[in-house]
Amino acid sequence: MADSTQKRLCRLDEVAEGSSRGLTASCAGRLYDVFVVRKHGELYAYLNRCPHTGGPLDWVPDQFLSLDRQHIQCATHAALFRIDDGFCVAGPCGGQSLARLPVTIKDGEVYLDEQKFCAEGD
Ligand code: FES
């Protein structure tokens, strides 16, 4: 069972292998757009905010990946980010990274550590 600082984001099986999904997370009553990606059985979660302009990465709901599904891709200027750590490998925000979210998986559910997420700020 999750502790009181862990907020459920989604079920793990709602994110198919090789796909992404947009979600909403809260911190102190404020809502944030976030997304998750599943690759090689692992789940990665990030704030939906491009380090280039601060805008969202997706142009279609739940579509955060490049066509070959090897990178996260920003829809605005096509920056590419590694899925496993959010590091930008191509595009105008080269060398910067997406903000990774503290998530854990328990009993097939994905939880955000809200206390840690809020402490890391935006
Ligand atoms: S806004 Fe993402 S690359 Fe420019």
XYZ file of C-alpha atoms in Angstrom, residues 49-56 74 76-77 92-93 96:
14
model
C 7.671 21.182 -20.078
C 10.334 21.666 -22.731
C 13.517 23.285 -21.352
C 13.735 25.407 -24.519
C 10.624 27.561 -24.046
C 8.825 26.017 -21.104
C 5.976 24.943 -23.364
C 4.414 21.496 -23.557
C 9.230 18.116 -28.513
C 7.421 22.664 -31.231
C 11.044 22.598 -32.477
C 17.760 23.983 -29.413
C 17.923 22.773 -25.810
C 19.582 20.457 -20.923
